[in-house]
Coordinates of C-alpha atoms in Angstrom, one line a residue:
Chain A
X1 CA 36.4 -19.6 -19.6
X2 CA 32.9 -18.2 -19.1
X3 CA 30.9 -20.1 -16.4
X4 CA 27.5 -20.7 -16.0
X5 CA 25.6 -17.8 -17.1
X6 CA 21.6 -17.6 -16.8
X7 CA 19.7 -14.7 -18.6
X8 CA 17.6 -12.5 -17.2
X9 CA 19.1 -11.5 -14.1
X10 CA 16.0 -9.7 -13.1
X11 CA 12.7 -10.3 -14.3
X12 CA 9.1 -9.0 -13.0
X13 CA 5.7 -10.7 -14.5
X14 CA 2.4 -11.0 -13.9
X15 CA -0.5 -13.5 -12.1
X16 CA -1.2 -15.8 -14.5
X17 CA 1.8 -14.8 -17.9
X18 CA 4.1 -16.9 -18.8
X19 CA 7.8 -16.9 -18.2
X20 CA 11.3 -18.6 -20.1
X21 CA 14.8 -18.7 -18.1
X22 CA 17.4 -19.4 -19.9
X23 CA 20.7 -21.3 -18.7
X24 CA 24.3 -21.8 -21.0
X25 CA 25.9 -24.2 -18.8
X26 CA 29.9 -24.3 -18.3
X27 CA 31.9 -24.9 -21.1
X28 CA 32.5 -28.6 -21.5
X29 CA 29.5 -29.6 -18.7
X30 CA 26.5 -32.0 -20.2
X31 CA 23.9 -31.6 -17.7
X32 CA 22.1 -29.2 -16.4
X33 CA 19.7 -29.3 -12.9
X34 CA 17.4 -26.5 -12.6
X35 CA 16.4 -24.8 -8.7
X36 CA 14.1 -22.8 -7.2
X37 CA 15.1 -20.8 -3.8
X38 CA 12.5 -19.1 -2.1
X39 CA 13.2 -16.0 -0.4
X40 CA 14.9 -17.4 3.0
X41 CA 15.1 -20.9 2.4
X42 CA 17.7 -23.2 0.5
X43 CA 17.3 -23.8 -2.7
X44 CA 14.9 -26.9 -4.1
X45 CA 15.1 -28.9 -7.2
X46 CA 12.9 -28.8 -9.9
X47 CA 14.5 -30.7 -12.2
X48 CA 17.7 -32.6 -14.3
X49 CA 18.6 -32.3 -18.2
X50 CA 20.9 -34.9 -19.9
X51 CA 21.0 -35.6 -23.4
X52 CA 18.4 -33.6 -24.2
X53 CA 15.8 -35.4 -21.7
X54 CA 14.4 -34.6 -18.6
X55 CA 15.7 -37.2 -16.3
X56 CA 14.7 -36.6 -12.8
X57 CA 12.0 -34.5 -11.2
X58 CA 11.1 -32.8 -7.9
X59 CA 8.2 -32.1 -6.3
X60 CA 6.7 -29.5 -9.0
X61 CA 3.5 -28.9 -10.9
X62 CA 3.2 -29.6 -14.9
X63 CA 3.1 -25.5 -14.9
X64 CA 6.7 -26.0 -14.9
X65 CA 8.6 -27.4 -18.3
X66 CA 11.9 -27.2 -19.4
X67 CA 14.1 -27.6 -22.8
X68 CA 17.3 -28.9 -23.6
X69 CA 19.4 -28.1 -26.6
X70 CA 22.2 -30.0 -28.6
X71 CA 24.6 -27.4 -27.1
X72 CA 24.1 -28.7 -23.6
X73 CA 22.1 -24.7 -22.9
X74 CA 18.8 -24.7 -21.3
X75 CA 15.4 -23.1 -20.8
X76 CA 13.0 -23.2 -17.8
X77 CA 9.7 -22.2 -18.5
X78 CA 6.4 -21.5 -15.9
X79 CA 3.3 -21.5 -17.2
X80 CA 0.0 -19.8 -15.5
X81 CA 2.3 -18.3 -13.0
X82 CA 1.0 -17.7 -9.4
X83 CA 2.8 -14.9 -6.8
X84 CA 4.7 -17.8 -4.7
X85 CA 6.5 -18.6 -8.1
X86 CA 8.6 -15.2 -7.0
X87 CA 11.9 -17.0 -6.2
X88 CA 15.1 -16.9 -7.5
X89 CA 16.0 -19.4 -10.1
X90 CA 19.3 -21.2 -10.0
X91 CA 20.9 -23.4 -13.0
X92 CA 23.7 -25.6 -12.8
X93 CA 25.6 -27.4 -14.9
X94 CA 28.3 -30.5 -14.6
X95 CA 30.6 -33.0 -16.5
X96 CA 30.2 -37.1 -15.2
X97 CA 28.4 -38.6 -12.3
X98 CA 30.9 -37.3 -9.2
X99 CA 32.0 -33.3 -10.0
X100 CA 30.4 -31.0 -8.0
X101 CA 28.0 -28.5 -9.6
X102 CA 28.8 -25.2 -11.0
X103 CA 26.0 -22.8 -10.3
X104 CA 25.3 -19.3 -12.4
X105 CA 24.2 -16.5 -10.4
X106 CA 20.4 -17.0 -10.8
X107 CA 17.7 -15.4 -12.3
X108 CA 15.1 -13.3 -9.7
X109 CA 11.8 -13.8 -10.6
X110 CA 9.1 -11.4 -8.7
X111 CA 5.0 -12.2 -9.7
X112 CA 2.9 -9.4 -9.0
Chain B
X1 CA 14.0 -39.0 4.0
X2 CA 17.5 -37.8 3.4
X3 CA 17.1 -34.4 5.2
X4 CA 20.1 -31.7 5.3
X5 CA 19.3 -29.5 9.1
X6 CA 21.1 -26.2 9.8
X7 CA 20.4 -24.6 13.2
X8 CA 22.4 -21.5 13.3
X9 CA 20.2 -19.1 11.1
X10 CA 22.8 -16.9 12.0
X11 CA 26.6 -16.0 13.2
X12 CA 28.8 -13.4 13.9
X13 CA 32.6 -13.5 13.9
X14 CA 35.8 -11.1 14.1
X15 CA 38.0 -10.8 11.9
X16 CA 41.1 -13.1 11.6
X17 CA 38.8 -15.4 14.3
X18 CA 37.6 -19.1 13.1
X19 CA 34.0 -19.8 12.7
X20 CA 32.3 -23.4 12.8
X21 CA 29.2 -23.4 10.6
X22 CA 26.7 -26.4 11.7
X23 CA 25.2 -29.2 9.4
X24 CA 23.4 -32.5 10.4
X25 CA 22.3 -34.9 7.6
X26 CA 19.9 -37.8 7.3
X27 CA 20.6 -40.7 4.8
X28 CA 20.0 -44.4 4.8
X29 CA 21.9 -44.9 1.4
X30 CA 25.7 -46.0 2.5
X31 CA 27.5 -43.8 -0.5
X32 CA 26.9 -39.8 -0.8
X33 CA 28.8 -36.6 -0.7
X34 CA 28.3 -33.8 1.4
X35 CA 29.0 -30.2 -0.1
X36 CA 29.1 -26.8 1.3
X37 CA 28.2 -23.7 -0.8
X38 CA 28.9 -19.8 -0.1
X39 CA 26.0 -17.5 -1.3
X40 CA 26.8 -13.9 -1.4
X41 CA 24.3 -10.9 -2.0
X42 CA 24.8 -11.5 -5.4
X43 CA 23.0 -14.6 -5.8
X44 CA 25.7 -17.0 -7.6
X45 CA 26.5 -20.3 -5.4
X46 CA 30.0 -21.0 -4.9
X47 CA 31.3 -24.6 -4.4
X48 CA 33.5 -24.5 -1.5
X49 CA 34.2 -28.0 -0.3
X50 CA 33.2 -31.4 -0.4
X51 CA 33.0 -34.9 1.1
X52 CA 32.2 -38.1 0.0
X53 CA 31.3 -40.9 2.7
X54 CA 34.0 -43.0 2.2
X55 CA 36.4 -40.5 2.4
X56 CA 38.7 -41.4 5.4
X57 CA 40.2 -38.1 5.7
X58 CA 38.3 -34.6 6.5
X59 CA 38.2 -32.2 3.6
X60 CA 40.4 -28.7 3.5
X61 CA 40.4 -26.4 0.5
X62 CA 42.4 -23.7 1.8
X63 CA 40.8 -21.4 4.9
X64 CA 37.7 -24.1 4.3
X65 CA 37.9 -27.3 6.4
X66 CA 34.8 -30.0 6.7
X67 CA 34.6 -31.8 10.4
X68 CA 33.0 -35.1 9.2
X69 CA 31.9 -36.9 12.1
X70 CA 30.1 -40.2 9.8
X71 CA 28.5 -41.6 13.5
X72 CA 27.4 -38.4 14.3
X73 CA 26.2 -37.6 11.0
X74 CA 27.5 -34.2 11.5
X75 CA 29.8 -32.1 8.6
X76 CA 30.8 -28.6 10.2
X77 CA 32.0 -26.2 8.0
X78 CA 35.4 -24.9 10.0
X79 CA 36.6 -21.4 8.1
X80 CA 40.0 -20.6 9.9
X81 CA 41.4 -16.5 9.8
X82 CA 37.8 -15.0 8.7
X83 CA 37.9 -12.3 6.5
X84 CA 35.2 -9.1 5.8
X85 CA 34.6 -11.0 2.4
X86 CA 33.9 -14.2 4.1
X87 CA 30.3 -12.7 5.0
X88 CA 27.8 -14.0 3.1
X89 CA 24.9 -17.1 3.1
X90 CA 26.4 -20.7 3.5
X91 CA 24.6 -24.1 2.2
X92 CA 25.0 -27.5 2.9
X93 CA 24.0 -29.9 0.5
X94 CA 23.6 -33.5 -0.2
X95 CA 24.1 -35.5 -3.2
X96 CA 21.0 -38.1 -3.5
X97 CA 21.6 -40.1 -6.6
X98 CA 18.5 -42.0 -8.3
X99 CA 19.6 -44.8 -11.0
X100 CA 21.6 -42.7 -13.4
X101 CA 20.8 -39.1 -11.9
X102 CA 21.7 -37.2 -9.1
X103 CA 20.2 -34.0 -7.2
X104 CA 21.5 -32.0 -4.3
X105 CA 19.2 -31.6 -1.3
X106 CA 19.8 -28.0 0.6
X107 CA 19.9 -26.9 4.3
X108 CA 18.1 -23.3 4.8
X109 CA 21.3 -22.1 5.5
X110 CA 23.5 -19.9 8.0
X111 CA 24.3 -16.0 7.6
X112 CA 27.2 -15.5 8.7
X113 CA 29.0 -11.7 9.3
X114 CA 32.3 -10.9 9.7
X115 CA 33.4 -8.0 11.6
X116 CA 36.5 -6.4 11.8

């Protein structure tokens, strides 16, 4: 049973492109939550997918967006990217209201 | 504001030795769970443990207990017989729910090696 698996693992853009991070969640799991770790610090939440909707935000600009699809996977997309968007990008995915979150192992994201 | 604190940015152990990772929260809301993740090089979070509030015993998974002192608001992470693998990042984490939704609110984390 695969796990939560993001795509790219790597990924280096530039000042101002745009970017797409893609998330399959764990088999069975319904939502997805979407995080952004700076380098040193734990990670932040950007934001929560259920049903297709975006159903709780953090503390980020409009410049980021996300998708979900009918198969529970996910996208995270940054517009007009800026060099402190360089983190790595975590998604995870869970099943009901009181499982603990399975995380993939993240995409790195480096603006230059 | 709920608040997770970490002060040990980082620890050293032996091997075989236990090690107590620190974490402190901050919550007014009366239900929420307390989680601890293991971060390695590779990037990938790994759910080790976790704790809800009403839970009147501590946690153990194995090597992985969680001291939960509710008064204190304290949740150490005790790994018992550390081993060279055991070296890696570790995160605690609160649950903040919101209506129907939930998020988990990180610490910055302790490094912690093991040496043989």
């Amino acid at each position: 049973d695969a796990g939560v698996t993001q795509s790219p693992t790597h990924l280096i853009k530039t000042r101002g492109q745009q970017v797409t991070l893609r998330c399959s969640p764990k088999s069975g799991h319904d939502t997805v939550s979407w995080y952004q770790q700076a380098l040193g610090q734990g990670p932040q939440f950007i934001f929560q997918y259920y049903e297709e909707e975006e159903r709780q935000r953090g503390n980020f600009p409009d410049r980021f967006s996300g998708h979900q699809f009918p198969n529970y996977s996910s996208e995270l997309n940054v517009n007009a990217l800026l060099l402190g968007d360089s983190a790595l990008y975590l998604c995870a995915s869970r099943f009901g209201a009181n499982t603990e979150a399975f995380f993939g192992q993240g995409t790195r994201l480096t603006v230059v | 504001a709920q608040k997770i604190t970490q002060t040990q940015p980082g620890m050293f152990v032996q091997e075989k030795e236990a090690v107590t990772l620190d974490c402190t929260y901050d919550t007014s809301d009366p239900s929420y769970g307390l989680f601890w993740y293991k971060q390695p090089s590779s990037g990938e979070m790994i759910f080790l443990i976790y704790q809800g509030s009403y839970d009147q015993q501590n946690a153990t998974e194995g090597r992985y207990s969680l001291n939960f002192q509710k008064a204190r608001k304290s949740a150490n992470l005790v790994i018992s017989a550390s081993q060279l693998g055991d070296s890696a990042m570790y995160f605690c984490a609160m649950r903040k729910r919101s209506g129907n939704t939930d998020k988990l609110i990180f610490g910055t984390g302790t490094r912690l090696q093991v040496f043989p």
